[in-house]
Coordinates of C-alpha atoms in Angstrom, one line a residue:
M1 CA 0.0 -0.1 0.0
V2 CA 1.4 3.4 -1.0
E3 CA 1.3 6.0 1.8
S4 CA -0.3 9.3 0.9
P5 CA 1.6 12.6 1.0
A6 CA -0.5 13.6 4.2
S7 CA 0.5 10.4 6.0
L8 CA 4.2 10.9 5.0
L9 CA 4.0 14.5 6.3
D10 CA 2.6 13.3 9.6
D11 CA 5.4 10.8 9.8
L12 CA 8.1 13.4 9.1
L13 CA 6.6 16.1 11.6
G14 CA 5.0 14.1 14.2
D15 CA 8.0 13.8 16.6
L16 CA 9.2 17.3 16.2
S17 CA 8.9 20.0 18.8
P18 CA 7.5 23.5 17.5
E19 CA 11.0 25.1 16.6
P20 CA 12.3 22.2 14.5
R21 CA 8.8 21.8 12.8
A22 CA 8.8 25.5 12.0
A23 CA 12.3 25.1 10.5
T24 CA 11.0 22.4 8.1
Q25 CA 8.1 24.3 6.6
V26 CA 9.3 27.9 6.3
P27 CA 9.9 28.8 2.6
P28 CA 13.4 29.7 1.5
P29 CA 15.5 31.6 1.9
L30 CA 16.0 30.3 5.4
R31 CA 18.8 30.6 7.9
I32 CA 18.5 27.9 10.7
V33 CA 20.7 28.8 13.7
A34 CA 21.4 25.4 15.5
P35 CA 23.4 25.4 18.7
A36 CA 25.4 22.3 19.7
G37 CA 23.1 19.4 20.5
S38 CA 20.0 20.9 19.0
G39 CA 19.7 18.2 16.2
K40 CA 20.6 20.2 13.2
T41 CA 21.2 17.3 11.0
L42 CA 17.7 15.8 11.8
V43 CA 16.1 19.2 11.1
L44 CA 18.0 19.6 7.9
T45 CA 17.1 16.1 6.6
R46 CA 13.4 16.4 7.7
R47 CA 13.3 19.9 6.0
I48 CA 14.5 18.4 2.8
A49 CA 12.1 15.5 3.0
V50 CA 9.1 17.8 3.9
Q51 CA 9.9 20.2 0.9
L52 CA 10.2 17.2 -1.4
T53 CA 7.0 15.5 -0.1
T54 CA 4.9 18.7 -0.6
G55 CA 6.2 19.2 -4.0
R56 CA 7.8 22.5 -3.1
I57 CA 11.1 21.4 -4.5
H58 CA 12.4 18.6 -6.8
A59 CA 15.3 16.0 -6.1
T60 CA 16.8 16.5 -9.6
A61 CA 17.0 20.3 -9.0
T62 CA 18.3 20.2 -5.4
A63 CA 21.8 20.0 -4.0
V64 CA 22.8 19.3 -0.3
L65 CA 26.2 20.5 0.6
T66 CA 28.5 20.2 3.6
F67 CA 32.3 20.6 4.3
T68 CA 33.8 17.2 5.1
R69 CA 33.4 13.8 3.5
A70 CA 32.3 12.2 6.8
A71 CA 29.4 14.8 7.2
A72 CA 28.4 14.3 3.6
F73 CA 28.4 10.5 4.0
E74 CA 26.2 11.0 7.2
L75 CA 23.8 13.3 5.4
Q76 CA 23.4 10.8 2.6
R77 CA 22.8 7.9 5.0
R78 CA 20.0 9.8 6.7
L79 CA 18.4 11.1 3.6
R80 CA 18.4 7.4 2.2
R81 CA 16.7 6.4 5.3
T82 CA 14.1 9.1 5.3
L83 CA 13.2 9.6 1.7
R84 CA 11.0 7.3 -0.5
G85 CA 12.2 8.4 -3.9
P86 CA 15.0 10.0 -5.8
L87 CA 17.7 11.5 -3.7
P88 CA 19.1 15.1 -4.3
T89 CA 22.8 15.6 -5.1
T90 CA 24.6 15.4 -1.7
N91 CA 28.2 16.0 -1.5
T92 CA 31.0 18.3 -0.1
V93 CA 31.0 21.8 -1.5
H94 CA 34.4 21.1 -3.2
A95 CA 33.4 17.7 -4.8
A96 CA 29.9 19.2 -6.0
A97 CA 31.8 22.2 -7.5
L98 CA 34.2 20.0 -9.4
S99 CA 31.5 18.0 -10.8
W100 CA 29.7 21.1 -11.9
L101 CA 32.7 22.5 -13.5
A102 CA 33.4 19.1 -15.3
E103 CA 29.8 19.4 -16.6
V104 CA 30.3 23.0 -17.9
A105 CA 33.5 21.8 -19.6
R106 CA 31.6 18.8 -21.3
L107 CA 28.8 21.2 -22.4
R108 CA 31.1 23.6 -24.0
G109 CA 33.5 21.0 -25.4
E110 CA 36.4 22.2 -23.3
R111 CA 39.1 20.5 -21.4
L112 CA 38.9 20.4 -17.7
P113 CA 41.9 22.0 -16.0
R114 CA 44.4 19.7 -14.1
I115 CA 43.5 19.6 -10.4
E116 CA 46.3 19.4 -7.9
S117 CA 46.5 19.9 -4.1
V118 CA 47.0 23.4 -2.8
D119 CA 49.9 22.3 -0.6
E120 CA 51.9 21.0 -3.5
L121 CA 51.1 24.1 -5.6
V122 CA 52.2 26.4 -2.7
R123 CA 55.4 24.5 -2.4
R124 CA 56.1 24.9 -6.1
V125 CA 55.3 28.6 -6.3
A126 CA 56.2 30.2 -3.0
P127 CA 59.4 30.3 -1.0
P128 CA 59.6 28.4 2.2
L129 CA 56.8 29.7 4.5
T130 CA 56.3 29.5 8.2
P131 CA 53.2 27.7 9.3
R132 CA 51.4 30.9 10.2
E133 CA 52.4 32.4 6.8
H134 CA 51.1 29.2 5.1
Q135 CA 47.7 29.6 6.9
L136 CA 47.4 33.3 5.8
L137 CA 48.1 32.5 2.4
L138 CA 45.6 29.9 2.2
A139 CA 42.9 32.0 3.8
T140 CA 43.8 34.7 1.3
L141 CA 43.4 32.3 -1.6
R142 CA 40.0 31.4 -0.2
G143 CA 38.5 34.8 -0.3
S144 CA 39.8 36.5 2.9
P145 CA 41.6 40.0 2.4
P146 CA 45.4 39.6 2.5
P147 CA 46.7 40.7 5.9
T148 CA 50.1 41.8 4.6
E149 CA 51.7 43.1 1.3
R150 CA 53.9 39.9 1.2
I151 CA 50.8 37.6 1.4
A152 CA 49.1 39.6 -1.2
T153 CA 52.2 39.3 -3.4
L154 CA 52.4 35.5 -2.9
A155 CA 48.6 35.1 -3.6
T156 CA 49.0 37.0 -7.0
A157 CA 52.0 34.9 -7.9
Y158 CA 50.1 31.7 -7.1
T159 CA 47.0 32.8 -9.1
R160 CA 49.2 33.6 -12.0
Y161 CA 51.0 30.3 -12.0
C162 CA 47.7 28.4 -12.0
A163 CA 46.4 30.4 -14.9
E164 CA 49.6 30.0 -17.0
H165 CA 49.8 26.2 -16.4
S166 CA 46.0 25.5 -16.6
V167 CA 46.0 23.9 -13.2
L168 CA 43.4 24.4 -10.3
D169 CA 43.5 23.6 -6.6
L170 CA 39.9 22.6 -5.1
D171 CA 39.4 26.2 -4.0
G172 CA 40.3 27.3 -7.4
V173 CA 37.6 25.1 -8.8
I174 CA 35.1 27.0 -6.7
A175 CA 36.4 30.4 -7.9
A176 CA 36.5 29.3 -11.5
L177 CA 32.9 27.8 -11.4
A178 CA 31.7 31.1 -9.8
H179 CA 33.5 33.3 -12.4
R180 CA 32.1 31.1 -15.3
L181 CA 28.4 31.3 -14.0
E182 CA 28.7 35.0 -13.4
R183 CA 30.0 35.5 -17.0
E184 CA 27.5 33.1 -18.5
P185 CA 24.2 33.1 -16.5
A186 CA 22.6 30.7 -19.0
L187 CA 24.8 27.9 -17.6
R188 CA 22.8 28.0 -14.4
D189 CA 19.9 26.4 -16.5
D190 CA 22.2 23.9 -17.8
L191 CA 23.3 22.8 -14.4
G192 CA 19.6 22.9 -13.2
I193 CA 20.2 23.8 -9.5
E194 CA 17.2 25.7 -8.1
W195 CA 17.5 24.8 -4.5
L196 CA 20.6 24.5 -2.2
F197 CA 20.8 23.3 1.3
V198 CA 24.1 24.1 3.0
D199 CA 25.0 22.4 6.3
E200 CA 27.6 23.8 8.7
F201 CA 27.4 27.1 7.1
Q202 CA 29.5 28.8 9.7
D203 CA 32.4 27.0 8.0
S204 CA 31.7 28.7 4.7
T205 CA 34.3 31.1 3.0
P206 CA 33.4 34.4 1.2
A207 CA 34.5 32.6 -2.0
Q208 CA 31.9 29.8 -1.4
L209 CA 29.2 32.4 -0.7
R210 CA 30.0 33.9 -4.2
L211 CA 29.5 30.5 -5.8
F212 CA 26.1 30.0 -4.2
R213 CA 25.0 33.3 -5.4
A214 CA 26.2 32.4 -8.9
L215 CA 24.4 29.1 -8.8
L216 CA 21.1 30.5 -7.5
G217 CA 21.2 34.1 -8.5
P218 CA 22.0 37.1 -6.5
D219 CA 18.9 36.9 -4.4
L220 CA 19.5 33.4 -3.3
R221 CA 16.0 32.6 -3.5
G222 CA 16.2 28.8 -3.1
L223 CA 18.8 28.9 -0.3
T224 CA 18.6 27.0 3.1
V225 CA 21.5 27.2 5.5
V226 CA 22.0 25.7 8.8
G227 CA 24.9 26.4 11.3
D228 CA 26.0 27.7 14.5
P229 CA 28.4 30.8 14.7
N230 CA 29.7 29.6 18.1
Q231 CA 31.1 26.6 16.5
S232 CA 33.0 28.4 13.7
I233 CA 36.6 27.0 14.4
Y234 CA 38.3 27.0 11.0
A235 CA 39.5 30.5 10.4
W236 CA 42.8 29.1 9.3
N237 CA 40.9 27.5 6.3
G238 CA 39.2 30.7 5.4
A239 CA 35.9 30.2 7.2
D240 CA 34.2 33.2 8.7
P241 CA 31.2 33.1 11.1
S242 CA 29.9 36.4 9.7
V243 CA 29.0 34.6 6.5
L244 CA 26.2 33.1 8.5
T245 CA 25.4 35.9 10.9
E246 CA 25.5 38.8 8.5
L247 CA 24.0 37.0 5.5
D248 CA 22.0 39.7 3.7
V249 CA 19.4 38.2 1.5
P250 CA 16.0 39.8 0.7
G251 CA 13.1 38.2 2.5
M252 CA 15.2 35.7 4.5
H253 CA 13.5 34.0 7.5
T254 CA 15.6 33.1 10.4
V255 CA 14.6 30.2 12.8
T256 CA 16.8 29.7 15.9
L257 CA 16.7 26.5 17.8
T258 CA 17.0 26.7 21.5
T259 CA 16.8 23.2 22.9
N260 CA 19.9 21.0 23.4
Y261 CA 18.6 17.3 23.1
R262 CA 22.2 15.8 23.6
S263 CA 23.5 17.1 27.0
R264 CA 22.1 17.3 30.6
D265 CA 20.8 20.9 31.3
T266 CA 23.5 21.4 33.9
L267 CA 26.1 20.9 31.4
V268 CA 24.4 22.8 28.6
Q269 CA 24.5 26.0 31.0
S270 CA 28.0 25.4 32.1
C271 CA 29.3 25.1 28.5
A272 CA 27.3 28.1 27.4
S273 CA 29.0 30.1 30.2
V274 CA 32.5 30.2 28.5
L275 CA 31.0 32.3 25.5
H276 CA 30.5 35.9 25.3
P277 CA 27.5 36.3 25.3
P278 CA 26.2 32.9 26.2
P279 CA 23.7 31.5 23.9
L280 CA 20.1 31.2 25.1
V281 CA 19.8 27.4 25.1
R282 CA 18.2 24.8 27.5
G283 CA 18.9 21.1 27.9
A284 CA 15.9 18.9 27.3
R285 CA 17.3 16.5 29.8
P286 CA 17.0 18.2 33.2
G287 CA 19.6 18.0 36.0
G288 CA 22.9 16.3 35.8
P289 CA 26.3 16.8 37.7
P290 CA 28.1 20.0 37.1
P291 CA 31.7 19.8 35.4
V292 CA 34.5 18.9 37.6
V293 CA 37.7 21.1 37.4
R294 CA 41.2 20.0 38.8
G295 CA 44.7 21.4 38.5
F296 CA 47.8 19.2 38.7
S297 CA 51.6 20.0 39.1
H298 CA 52.9 17.8 36.2
P299 CA 51.3 16.3 33.0
D300 CA 52.1 12.7 34.3
D301 CA 50.0 13.4 37.4
E302 CA 47.2 14.7 35.2
A303 CA 47.5 11.5 33.0
Q304 CA 47.2 9.3 36.0
S305 CA 44.0 11.1 37.1
V306 CA 42.6 10.4 33.8
V307 CA 43.3 6.6 34.2
R308 CA 41.6 6.7 37.7
E309 CA 38.6 8.6 36.4
L310 CA 38.0 6.2 33.4
S311 CA 38.7 3.2 35.3
G312 CA 36.3 4.3 37.9
L313 CA 33.6 4.8 35.2
H314 CA 34.3 1.4 33.8
N315 CA 34.1 -0.3 37.1
Q316 CA 30.5 1.1 37.4
G317 CA 29.7 -0.6 34.1
V318 CA 30.4 2.0 31.6
R319 CA 31.9 0.9 28.3
W320 CA 35.2 2.3 27.1
R321 CA 33.8 3.5 23.8
A322 CA 31.5 5.9 25.8
M323 CA 34.5 7.9 27.1
A324 CA 36.8 10.4 25.3
V325 CA 39.7 12.4 26.4
L326 CA 40.2 15.6 24.3
A327 CA 43.0 18.2 24.2
R328 CA 43.7 21.4 22.2
T329 CA 46.8 19.8 20.5
S330 CA 47.8 16.2 19.7
R331 CA 51.0 16.6 21.5
A332 CA 49.1 17.1 24.9
L333 CA 47.5 13.6 24.3
G334 CA 50.8 11.8 24.5
A335 CA 51.1 11.4 28.2
V336 CA 47.5 10.2 28.4
D337 CA 47.9 7.6 25.6
A338 CA 51.0 6.2 27.4
A339 CA 49.4 6.1 30.7
L340 CA 46.3 4.3 29.3
A341 CA 48.5 1.9 27.6
R342 CA 50.4 1.0 30.9
A343 CA 47.0 0.5 32.6
G344 CA 45.7 -1.8 29.9
I345 CA 42.9 0.5 28.9
P346 CA 42.2 0.2 25.2
S347 CA 42.3 3.5 23.2
V348 CA 42.0 4.8 19.8
T349 CA 43.3 8.2 18.7
L350 CA 41.5 10.0 15.9
G351 CA 43.8 10.8 13.1
H352 CA 46.7 8.4 14.6
D353 CA 44.9 5.2 15.0
R354 CA 46.9 1.9 15.2
V355 CA 44.2 -0.1 13.5
L356 CA 44.4 2.2 10.5
A357 CA 48.2 2.2 10.5
R358 CA 48.0 -1.6 10.4
L359 CA 45.5 -1.5 7.6
R360 CA 47.9 0.9 5.7
Q361 CA 50.9 -1.4 6.4
R362 CA 49.0 -4.5 4.9
F363 CA 47.4 -2.9 1.9
A364 CA 49.5 -0.8 -0.4
S365 CA 46.4 1.1 -2.0
L366 CA 45.7 2.7 1.4
R367 CA 49.1 4.4 1.6
Q368 CA 48.6 7.1 -1.0
S369 CA 45.9 9.8 -0.5
A370 CA 45.2 10.0 -4.2
T371 CA 44.5 6.3 -4.8
P372 CA 41.0 5.9 -6.2
L373 CA 38.7 4.0 -3.9
R374 CA 37.7 1.5 -6.5
V375 CA 41.3 0.3 -6.4
V376 CA 41.2 0.0 -2.7
L377 CA 38.0 -2.0 -3.0
D378 CA 39.6 -4.4 -5.5
E379 CA 42.6 -5.0 -3.2
L380 CA 40.4 -5.4 -0.1
S381 CA 38.1 -7.9 -2.0
S382 CA 40.8 -10.0 -3.6
S383 CA 43.4 -10.3 -0.9
D384 CA 43.9 -13.0 1.9
S385 CA 44.8 -11.0 5.0
D386 CA 45.8 -11.7 8.5
I387 CA 43.5 -8.8 9.5
D388 CA 40.5 -9.7 11.7
D389 CA 37.6 -10.8 9.3
D390 CA 34.9 -8.7 11.0
L391 CA 37.1 -5.8 10.9
L392 CA 38.1 -6.2 7.3
E393 CA 34.4 -6.7 6.3
H394 CA 33.5 -3.4 8.1
V395 CA 36.3 -1.5 6.1
R396 CA 35.0 -3.1 2.8
S397 CA 31.5 -2.1 3.7
Q398 CA 32.6 1.5 4.3
V399 CA 34.6 1.7 1.1
A400 CA 31.7 0.4 -1.0
D401 CA 29.3 2.8 0.7
L402 CA 31.5 5.7 0.0
L403 CA 31.9 4.6 -3.6
R404 CA 28.2 4.5 -4.1
A405 CA 27.8 8.0 -2.8
D406 CA 30.8 9.2 -4.8
P407 CA 32.4 7.2 -7.7
M408 CA 35.3 9.6 -7.7
A409 CA 36.3 9.2 -4.1
R410 CA 39.8 8.7 -3.1
V411 CA 41.7 7.3 -0.1
E412 CA 41.9 10.8 1.5
D413 CA 38.1 10.8 1.4
L414 CA 38.0 7.5 3.2
R415 CA 40.2 8.3 6.1
D416 CA 38.0 10.7 8.1
V417 CA 35.1 8.5 7.6
L418 CA 36.8 5.3 8.5
D419 CA 38.5 7.0 11.5
E420 CA 35.4 8.0 13.2
R421 CA 33.4 4.8 12.4
L422 CA 36.3 2.6 13.6
A423 CA 36.5 4.5 16.9
R424 CA 32.7 4.0 17.3
R425 CA 32.9 0.2 16.5
L426 CA 36.0 -0.6 18.8
N427 CA 35.3 -0.8 22.6
A428 CA 38.2 1.7 23.3
V429 CA 38.4 5.2 24.7
T430 CA 38.6 7.8 22.2
L431 CA 41.5 10.5 22.2
A432 CA 41.2 13.4 20.0
T433 CA 42.1 17.0 19.5
F434 CA 39.3 19.6 19.9
H435 CA 39.1 20.1 16.1
R436 CA 38.8 16.3 15.4
A437 CA 36.1 15.9 18.0
K438 CA 33.7 18.4 16.4
G439 CA 30.5 16.6 15.3
L440 CA 31.0 13.7 17.8
E441 CA 29.7 13.0 21.1
W442 CA 30.3 10.7 24.1
F443 CA 28.7 10.1 27.4
H444 CA 31.7 11.0 29.4
V445 CA 34.4 13.6 28.3
R446 CA 37.5 14.7 29.9
L447 CA 39.3 17.8 28.6
I448 CA 43.0 18.0 29.6
D449 CA 45.7 20.6 29.2
V450 CA 43.2 23.5 29.6
G451 CA 45.9 25.6 31.4
A452 CA 47.0 29.2 31.1
R453 CA 50.0 28.3 28.7
S454 CA 48.0 26.0 26.3
L455 CA 44.7 27.8 26.0
P456 CA 44.2 30.0 24.2
H457 CA 46.8 28.6 21.8
P458 CA 50.1 30.7 22.2
G459 CA 49.9 31.6 18.4
A460 CA 46.3 33.2 18.9
R461 CA 47.4 36.7 19.3
S462 CA 44.7 38.7 17.7
A463 CA 41.2 39.3 19.2
E464 CA 39.7 37.3 16.4
R465 CA 41.9 34.2 17.0
R466 CA 41.3 34.4 20.7
A467 CA 37.6 34.6 20.0
E468 CA 37.9 31.4 18.0
E469 CA 39.9 29.6 20.7
R470 CA 36.8 30.5 23.0
R471 CA 34.6 28.9 20.4
L472 CA 36.9 25.8 20.1
L473 CA 36.7 25.2 24.0
Y474 CA 32.9 25.4 23.8
V475 CA 32.9 22.8 21.0
A476 CA 35.0 20.5 23.0
M477 CA 32.9 20.9 26.1
T478 CA 29.7 20.2 24.3
R479 CA 30.8 16.8 23.2
A480 CA 29.8 15.5 26.5
T481 CA 26.2 14.2 27.2
D482 CA 26.3 13.1 30.7
S483 CA 29.5 14.1 32.6
L484 CA 32.4 16.5 31.8
S485 CA 35.7 17.1 33.7
L486 CA 38.5 19.5 32.9
S487 CA 42.0 19.7 34.1
W488 CA 45.4 21.3 33.7
S489 CA 49.0 20.8 34.7
D490 CA 50.0 24.4 34.5
V491 CA 50.5 27.4 36.9
A492 CA 46.8 28.3 36.5
P493 CA 43.8 27.4 34.5
S494 CA 43.1 29.0 31.2
V495 CA 41.7 32.5 31.2
L496 CA 38.8 31.2 29.0
L497 CA 37.7 29.2 32.0
Q498 CA 37.0 32.2 34.2
P499 CA 33.2 32.3 33.7
L500 CA 33.0 28.7 34.4
L501 CA 35.1 28.7 37.5
A502 CA 33.0 31.7 38.8
E503 CA 29.9 29.7 38.1
L504 CA 31.0 26.5 39.8
T505 CA 32.3 28.4 42.9
A506 CA 29.1 30.4 43.2
A507 CA 27.1 27.2 43.0
H508 CA 28.9 26.2 46.3
S509 CA 28.6 29.6 47.7
V510 CA 25.2 30.2 49.4
A511 CA 25.0 32.6 52.1
P512 CA 23.8 31.2 55.5
A513 CA 20.1 31.5 56.0
S514 CA 20.7 33.3 59.3
T515 CA 22.0 36.3 57.4
V516 CA 18.7 36.9 55.5
G517 CA 16.7 39.8 56.8
R518 CA 19.4 40.9 59.3
A519 CA 20.9 44.3 59.5
R520 CA 24.1 45.0 57.6
T521 CA 27.4 43.8 59.3
P522 CA 30.4 45.8 59.0
S523 CA 32.7 43.3 57.3
P524 CA 32.7 39.7 56.3
S525 CA 34.0 37.2 58.8
R526 CA 37.5 35.8 58.6
R527 CA 36.1 32.3 58.6
A528 CA 33.8 33.0 55.6
L529 CA 36.6 34.4 53.5
L530 CA 39.1 31.7 54.4
T531 CA 36.6 29.1 53.5
Q532 CA 35.7 30.5 50.2
R533 CA 39.4 30.9 49.4
A534 CA 40.0 27.2 50.3
R535 CA 37.0 26.1 48.3
F536 CA 38.2 28.0 45.2
A537 CA 41.7 26.7 45.6
R538 CA 40.5 23.2 46.1
A539 CA 38.7 23.3 42.6
L540 CA 41.9 24.5 41.0
G541 CA 44.2 22.1 42.8
V542 CA 46.5 24.8 44.1
A543 CA 47.5 26.0 47.5
P544 CA 45.1 28.7 48.9
H545 CA 47.9 31.3 49.7
R546 CA 49.0 31.1 46.0
L547 CA 45.6 32.7 45.1
V548 CA 45.5 35.5 47.8
S549 CA 47.9 35.6 50.8
D550 CA 46.8 35.6 54.5
A551 CA 48.1 39.2 54.7
A552 CA 45.9 40.2 51.8
L553 CA 42.9 38.6 53.4
E554 CA 43.5 40.6 56.6
G555 CA 43.7 43.6 54.4
L556 CA 40.2 42.8 53.1
L557 CA 38.9 42.6 56.6
R558 CA 40.3 46.0 57.8
S559 CA 39.1 47.8 54.6
T560 CA 36.2 46.0 53.1
P561 CA 35.7 46.8 49.4
R562 CA 32.3 48.3 48.8
S563 CA 32.1 47.0 45.1
Y564 CA 33.1 44.2 43.0
E565 CA 35.5 46.5 41.1
A566 CA 37.2 47.6 44.3
L567 CA 37.7 44.1 45.3
L568 CA 39.1 43.3 41.9
A569 CA 41.6 46.1 42.2
H570 CA 42.6 44.8 45.7
L571 CA 43.7 41.2 44.3
T572 CA 47.0 42.5 42.8
E573 CA 48.8 39.3 43.8
T574 CA 46.3 36.8 42.3
P575 CA 47.3 35.2 38.9
A576 CA 45.5 37.2 36.2
S577 CA 44.0 34.1 34.8
V578 CA 41.8 33.5 37.7
R579 CA 41.5 36.9 39.2
E580 CA 38.1 37.8 37.9
A581 CA 36.7 34.4 38.8
L582 CA 38.2 34.6 42.3
A583 CA 36.8 38.1 42.8
H584 CA 33.3 36.9 41.8
S585 CA 33.6 34.2 44.3
L586 CA 34.9 36.4 47.2
W587 CA 32.5 39.2 46.4
R588 CA 29.5 36.9 47.1
V589 CA 30.7 36.5 50.6
I590 CA 31.3 40.2 51.0
A591 CA 28.0 41.2 49.5
A592 CA 26.3 38.9 51.9
S593 CA 27.7 40.8 54.8
Y594 CA 26.1 44.0 53.3
G595 CA 22.8 42.1 53.1
E596 CA 22.9 41.7 49.3
K597 CA 21.8 38.4 47.7
S598 CA 24.5 38.4 45.0
A599 CA 27.2 40.2 43.1
T600 CA 25.8 42.2 40.3
S601 CA 28.3 45.1 39.9
G602 CA 30.9 44.2 37.5
A603 CA 29.4 40.8 36.5

């Protein structure tokens, strides 16, 4: 029996709350702002299905784009499961642009330029560059303004070389296609794309937005974008969150999702606190424990605490695969990796997995990034191997699925997909950098090395880069669904943790009930200040006198500050990275002595 469109629509909308439901039905152009855990992929796939089911769009004239092969693969899987008919084109922005440029070349009887990697072309054209110069050049090539005259000169030389040698990198494909469509608008009809859905739109570059306008027309009438500006963490790749927040399209609707369905509400609020301003989002799962924060004197001590924490969870029946350890850099994961190995705890490191290394050692076709996946599948299918049969079959299945999605896929496209899926398949603790963890989730997450010297990254000197470091911390924290802990082995915690530390200290800083309704007292008690200092120091794992000396506390008792700002000015010996958080904590005690409920000044 064939289901009616009305019945299909009921199935698609029945389990959605009002905000996601609205997001599926509002006509384009539409911007969906989707915070971490708000179910953006579900909302996007349901919107596509609703628009197709109601006949507002047609699959053959629709493209669904995202920015990583793994994300495109997941979108295809969900659309295949949701839709009962032809699927729209679903791919990465770069892969889709290459296929469209190839179609333009075919239609015009032209030869497609040779495609090479940007890194190889930069090595060929530019003199040796520092890592920072390399990042700046790539961002400029992707549409960002050149920050220096040297970078502008290098970008010009790069562009000239590509033109003279008829070669393009993948970002050059985007620029070339946009230019061609702008010069020949009739080509839009030949490509036939009328509706465009772009996931993770905060990762878009100005050059990609130019392509979207060239595909759909300047008014972007058929555009739907989904993203979260607070999860924009790829500025080095040319991404700009303002492409999402400042998108200027006539008649554009905006739907903002405000419910996190992933994490307990206590964690949702704690994670939001590290952003300025914090997003207005609530957790659909009430309660839950607050994050735990700890400081250590040495990375080995921190690593041993990770072993104890994860072992404790495992002894309570939690599977290893439900846990993750995340760090800002891969180097910071080394001590934990070694400690887990010594303790016999299985682990898998995203991007550096031993299983993948073993596969590459056994199968020659996996060693080269440019090897077509059809070659890999042939080798996997025809070779006898000492690799575990279940594992080998899993890899074959992933390769075959990816080839069905994209017959042009290569080994480099497989690695991200296989990396994440192997981590989920193995019963092992996942180790990952903050960047690699984006888009993933675990029940229990430990963030390490979040000290003052590591976060923000020492190279993040500009206000924009430090803002991205804050967003990166938020992304890492929001990977946890049920419990989160953070630690450092440094002189002090990261300055980015100040709002969280203030919140956690305040949660354990309730003024005694006996003070309510009493007349003002002239000063806080010595015991209250000592207790608050000790509580704050214990949370950081440092000696109380390192935060504020006994002599300084006596000074506070003799001349009690009348405002938060005055207290902050008094804490001259407190480490700068925790000064504001400690001031908030102590001010609550002092404010209580004046009969106030909480600190509002300077907050």
